[in-house]
Tab-separated table of C-alpha atoms in Angstrom:
chain	number	residue	atom	x	y	z
A	1	ASP	CA	0.000	0.000	0.000
A	2	LEU	CA	3.026	2.304	0.123
A	3	PRO	CA	3.690	4.861	-2.637
A	4	HIS	CA	5.549	3.473	-5.639
A	5	LEU	CA	9.042	4.764	-6.357
A	6	GLU	CA	10.571	4.190	-9.796
A	7	VAL	CA	13.767	2.493	-8.632
A	8	LYS	CA	15.559	3.073	-11.953
A	9	SER	CA	15.087	6.846	-11.543
A	10	ILE	CA	17.335	7.030	-8.457
A	11	PRO	CA	20.568	8.901	-9.386
A	12	MET	CA	23.779	6.859	-9.381
A	13	SER	CA	25.209	9.314	-6.847
A	14	GLN	CA	22.718	7.924	-4.320
A	15	ILE	CA	23.700	4.280	-4.889
A	16	PRO	CA	23.831	2.242	-2.742
A	17	ILE	CA	20.582	3.570	-1.366
A	18	TYR	CA	21.203	1.963	2.007
A	19	LYS	CA	24.297	4.153	2.447
A	20	HIS	CA	22.654	7.411	1.412
A	21	TRP	CA	19.068	7.218	2.613
A	22	ALA	CA	17.828	6.911	6.167
A	23	TYR	CA	15.863	3.723	6.740
A	24	ILE	CA	12.809	5.764	7.703
A	25	LYS	CA	12.881	7.242	4.183
A	26	ILE	CA	13.431	3.884	2.463
A	27	PHE	CA	10.546	2.260	4.329
A	28	ARG	CA	8.134	4.945	3.121
A	29	TYR	CA	8.121	3.398	-0.359
A	30	ASN	CA	7.196	-0.015	-1.763
A	31	MET	CA	10.845	-0.712	-2.545
A	32	ILE	CA	12.832	-3.793	-1.537
A	33	LYS	CA	16.500	-4.758	-1.716
A	34	GLN	CA	15.943	-8.341	-2.866
A	35	PRO	CA	12.748	-10.293	-3.655
A	36	ASP	CA	12.958	-13.235	-1.271
A	37	PHE	CA	9.518	-14.456	-2.362
A	38	LEU	CA	10.837	-15.245	-5.859
A	39	ASN	CA	12.873	-18.077	-4.358
A	40	LEU	CA	9.613	-20.043	-4.105
A	41	PRO	CA	8.907	-20.299	-7.865
A	42	TYR	CA	12.627	-20.947	-8.329
A	43	PHE	CA	13.078	-23.816	-5.862
A	44	PHE	CA	9.489	-25.119	-6.127
A	45	SER	CA	8.993	-24.439	-9.814
A	46	GLN	CA	6.420	-27.193	-10.432
A	47	ASP	CA	4.069	-25.717	-7.826
A	48	PHE	CA	3.540	-22.492	-9.792
A	49	THR	CA	1.963	-21.856	-13.177
A	50	MET	CA	3.772	-19.738	-15.751
A	51	GLU	CA	1.107	-17.066	-15.247
A	52	GLU	CA	1.823	-16.978	-11.506
A	53	LYS	CA	5.579	-16.833	-12.128
A	54	LYS	CA	5.155	-14.001	-14.623
A	55	ALA	CA	2.852	-11.998	-12.351
A	56	ASN	CA	5.183	-12.280	-9.368
A	57	TYR	CA	8.342	-11.641	-11.402
A	58	GLU	CA	6.935	-8.470	-12.937
A	59	PHE	CA	5.483	-7.238	-9.633
A	60	TYR	CA	8.706	-7.637	-7.670
A	61	GLU	CA	11.161	-6.626	-10.413
A	62	ALA	CA	9.562	-3.188	-10.624
A	63	ARG	CA	10.047	-2.730	-6.869
A	64	THR	CA	13.531	-4.190	-6.383
A	65	SER	CA	16.652	-2.049	-6.130
A	66	HIS	CA	18.930	-5.088	-6.771
A	67	GLU	CA	21.385	-3.812	-4.171
A	68	SER	CA	21.644	-7.344	-2.845
A	69	SER	CA	24.181	-9.520	-4.649
A	70	LEU	CA	21.569	-12.319	-4.504
A	71	SER	CA	19.024	-10.399	-6.530
A	72	PRO	CA	20.249	-10.078	-10.171
A	73	SER	CA	20.921	-13.786	-10.710
A	74	LEU	CA	17.550	-14.841	-9.252
A	75	HIS	CA	15.755	-12.377	-11.504
A	76	GLY	CA	17.807	-13.577	-14.466
A	77	ILE	CA	16.873	-17.211	-13.849
A	78	LEU	CA	13.160	-16.471	-13.780
A	79	ALA	CA	13.413	-14.057	-16.717
A	80	ALA	CA	14.963	-16.833	-18.823
A	81	GLU	CA	12.185	-19.234	-17.865
A	82	LEU	CA	9.592	-16.643	-18.864
A	83	GLY	CA	11.217	-16.116	-22.257
A	84	LYS	CA	12.508	-12.648	-21.352
A	85	LEU	CA	15.951	-13.550	-22.688
A	86	GLU	CA	17.278	-10.013	-23.059
A	87	GLU	CA	16.373	-9.225	-19.454
A	88	ALA	CA	17.905	-12.531	-18.364
A	89	TYR	CA	21.136	-11.757	-20.200
A	90	ASN	CA	21.329	-8.257	-18.703
A	91	PHE	CA	20.818	-9.612	-15.187
A	92	LEU	CA	23.493	-12.268	-15.738
A	93	ALA	CA	25.933	-9.652	-17.058
A	94	TYR	CA	25.136	-7.425	-14.082
A	95	ALA	CA	25.858	-10.251	-11.644
A	96	ALA	CA	29.075	-11.170	-13.467
A	97	ARG	CA	30.437	-7.617	-13.344
A	98	LEU	CA	29.013	-6.605	-9.958
A	99	ASP	CA	32.433	-6.315	-8.313
A	100	LEU	CA	34.532	-5.692	-11.428
A	101	ASP	CA	32.555	-2.516	-12.113
A	102	ASN	CA	31.677	-1.858	-8.459
A	103	TYR	CA	27.985	-1.411	-9.271
A	104	ASN	CA	26.930	-1.300	-5.628
A	105	ARG	CA	29.781	1.040	-4.648
A	106	ASN	CA	30.944	-1.289	-1.882
A	107	THR	CA	33.523	-3.617	-3.438
A	108	GLU	CA	36.138	-2.214	-1.058
A	109	GLN	CA	34.409	-4.287	1.627
A	110	GLY	CA	35.165	-7.529	-0.249
A	111	ILE	CA	33.827	-9.465	-3.212
A	112	HIS	CA	30.260	-10.719	-3.384
A	113	SER	CA	30.788	-14.483	-3.554
A	114	THR	CA	27.029	-14.989	-3.708
A	115	SER	CA	26.953	-13.083	-6.982
A	116	ALA	CA	29.772	-15.241	-8.381
A	117	ALA	CA	27.780	-18.371	-7.547
A	118	GLY	CA	24.714	-16.676	-8.988
A	119	VAL	CA	26.419	-16.312	-12.359
A	120	TRP	CA	26.841	-20.093	-12.553
A	121	ALA	CA	23.243	-20.560	-11.445
A	122	GLY	CA	22.109	-17.992	-14.006
A	123	MET	CA	23.659	-20.018	-16.792
A	124	VAL	CA	22.632	-23.491	-15.606
A	125	PHE	CA	19.235	-22.812	-14.003
A	126	GLY	CA	18.479	-19.781	-16.161
A	127	PHE	CA	19.517	-20.434	-19.749
A	128	GLY	CA	19.977	-24.167	-19.141
A	129	GLY	CA	16.464	-24.355	-17.692
A	130	LEU	CA	17.530	-26.824	-14.996
A	131	ARG	CA	14.963	-27.648	-12.323
A	132	THR	CA	15.295	-30.278	-9.619
A	133	ASP	CA	11.843	-30.366	-8.008
A	134	ALA	CA	10.230	-33.104	-10.117
A	135	ASP	CA	10.582	-36.881	-10.378
A	136	LEU	CA	13.037	-36.391	-13.261
A	137	LEU	CA	15.687	-33.736	-13.673
A	138	ILE	CA	14.242	-31.025	-15.928
A	139	LEU	CA	16.206	-29.175	-18.615
A	140	ASN	CA	14.741	-26.571	-20.984
A	141	PRO	CA	17.758	-24.908	-22.626
A	142	THR	CA	17.504	-21.466	-24.200
A	143	ILE	CA	20.251	-19.146	-25.434
A	144	PRO	CA	20.558	-15.349	-25.461
A	145	GLU	CA	21.133	-13.439	-28.695
A	146	GLU	CA	24.606	-12.453	-27.509
A	147	TRP	CA	25.899	-16.051	-27.402
A	148	GLN	CA	26.613	-18.572	-30.120
A	149	ALA	CA	26.951	-21.519	-27.750
A	150	TYR	CA	27.570	-22.547	-24.153
A	151	ARG	CA	28.230	-25.753	-22.242
A	152	PHE	CA	28.101	-26.974	-18.663
A	153	ARG	CA	28.458	-30.199	-16.687
A	154	ILE	CA	26.508	-31.456	-13.696
A	155	SER	CA	26.532	-34.590	-11.556
A	156	TYR	CA	23.219	-36.424	-11.441
A	157	VAL	CA	22.413	-39.773	-9.760
A	158	GLY	CA	26.071	-40.797	-9.887
A	159	SER	CA	26.696	-39.825	-13.515
A	160	LEU	CA	28.487	-36.836	-15.007
A	161	LEU	CA	26.260	-35.165	-17.573
A	162	GLU	CA	27.352	-32.592	-20.147
A	163	VAL	CA	24.893	-30.195	-21.770
A	164	SER	CA	25.999	-28.296	-24.901
A	165	VAL	CA	23.687	-25.673	-26.372
A	166	THR	CA	23.934	-23.847	-29.707
A	167	ARG	CA	21.487	-21.595	-31.494
A	168	GLU	CA	19.946	-24.614	-33.249
A	169	GLU	CA	20.178	-27.553	-30.841
A	170	ALA	CA	20.972	-28.943	-27.428
A	171	VAL	CA	23.191	-31.987	-26.967
A	172	PHE	CA	23.009	-34.126	-23.818
A	173	GLN	CA	25.737	-36.673	-23.103
A	174	VAL	CA	26.815	-38.853	-20.197
A	175	ILE	CA	30.556	-38.313	-19.749
A	176	GLU	CA	30.967	-40.727	-16.844
A	177	GLY	CA	28.609	-43.279	-15.353
A	178	GLU	CA	25.353	-44.936	-16.326
A	179	PRO	CA	22.648	-43.619	-18.692
A	180	VAL	CA	20.221	-41.163	-17.090
A	181	LEU	CA	16.587	-40.333	-17.723
A	182	LEU	CA	15.829	-36.617	-18.053
A	183	LYS	CA	12.846	-34.488	-18.937
A	184	VAL	CA	13.802	-32.200	-21.831
A	185	TYR	CA	11.285	-29.679	-23.165
A	186	GLY	CA	8.578	-31.623	-21.369
A	187	GLU	CA	9.448	-35.062	-22.786
A	188	PRO	CA	11.360	-37.966	-21.133
A	189	VAL	CA	14.750	-38.554	-22.771
A	190	GLU	CA	17.292	-41.297	-21.999
A	191	VAL	CA	20.810	-39.915	-22.235
A	192	THR	CA	23.764	-42.247	-22.784
A	193	ALA	CA	27.479	-41.960	-23.535
A	194	ALA	CA	26.594	-41.700	-27.234
A	195	GLY	CA	24.671	-38.492	-26.531
A	196	VAL	CA	21.284	-37.208	-27.610
A	197	THR	CA	20.756	-34.193	-29.884
A	198	ILE	CA	17.483	-32.287	-29.645
A	199	LYS	CA	16.360	-29.297	-31.691
A	200	ARG	CA	15.996	-26.268	-29.438
A	201	LYS	CA	12.521	-24.984	-28.735
């Protein structure tokens, strides 16, 4: 019910807000540092519809200052799932350069290791579309316009799995261990050492 403040209109000279504004001023607006609620559709993805994810993402993104190092990567992951690939890419780039470019004006206090981990999560859970809250491991790979390809490896039920994504296709291959059953773009797929190639959707 608080008045809305356009977070993007705050001058860079007043960033980070929490260093320049008194808390009594910050709490007068419907502005938050990080959207903790969005962890629910991230960790419990199958319990939310795409419409619910979209509504919550858009509601909280407009009210988040992203001054928490946890925030950009989480937004990027959900943006990728919602097909907002440009937003997802921008959030991933922001997280990757958070300390290099000192976006939050506090790098002198130490690096944000959570943001570094968030970059990996942004690639694997965001563009890779990895979700772990179903009977089978879910993968729905996408790719931003700025990339030609990417690749990552994960351990799953005792096997080492490699996922390679290009603009046209996604290749899934067991590098070590036994074949694994995955859910790719909504369909069950058995992945072996020979690999499986699937046209990207």
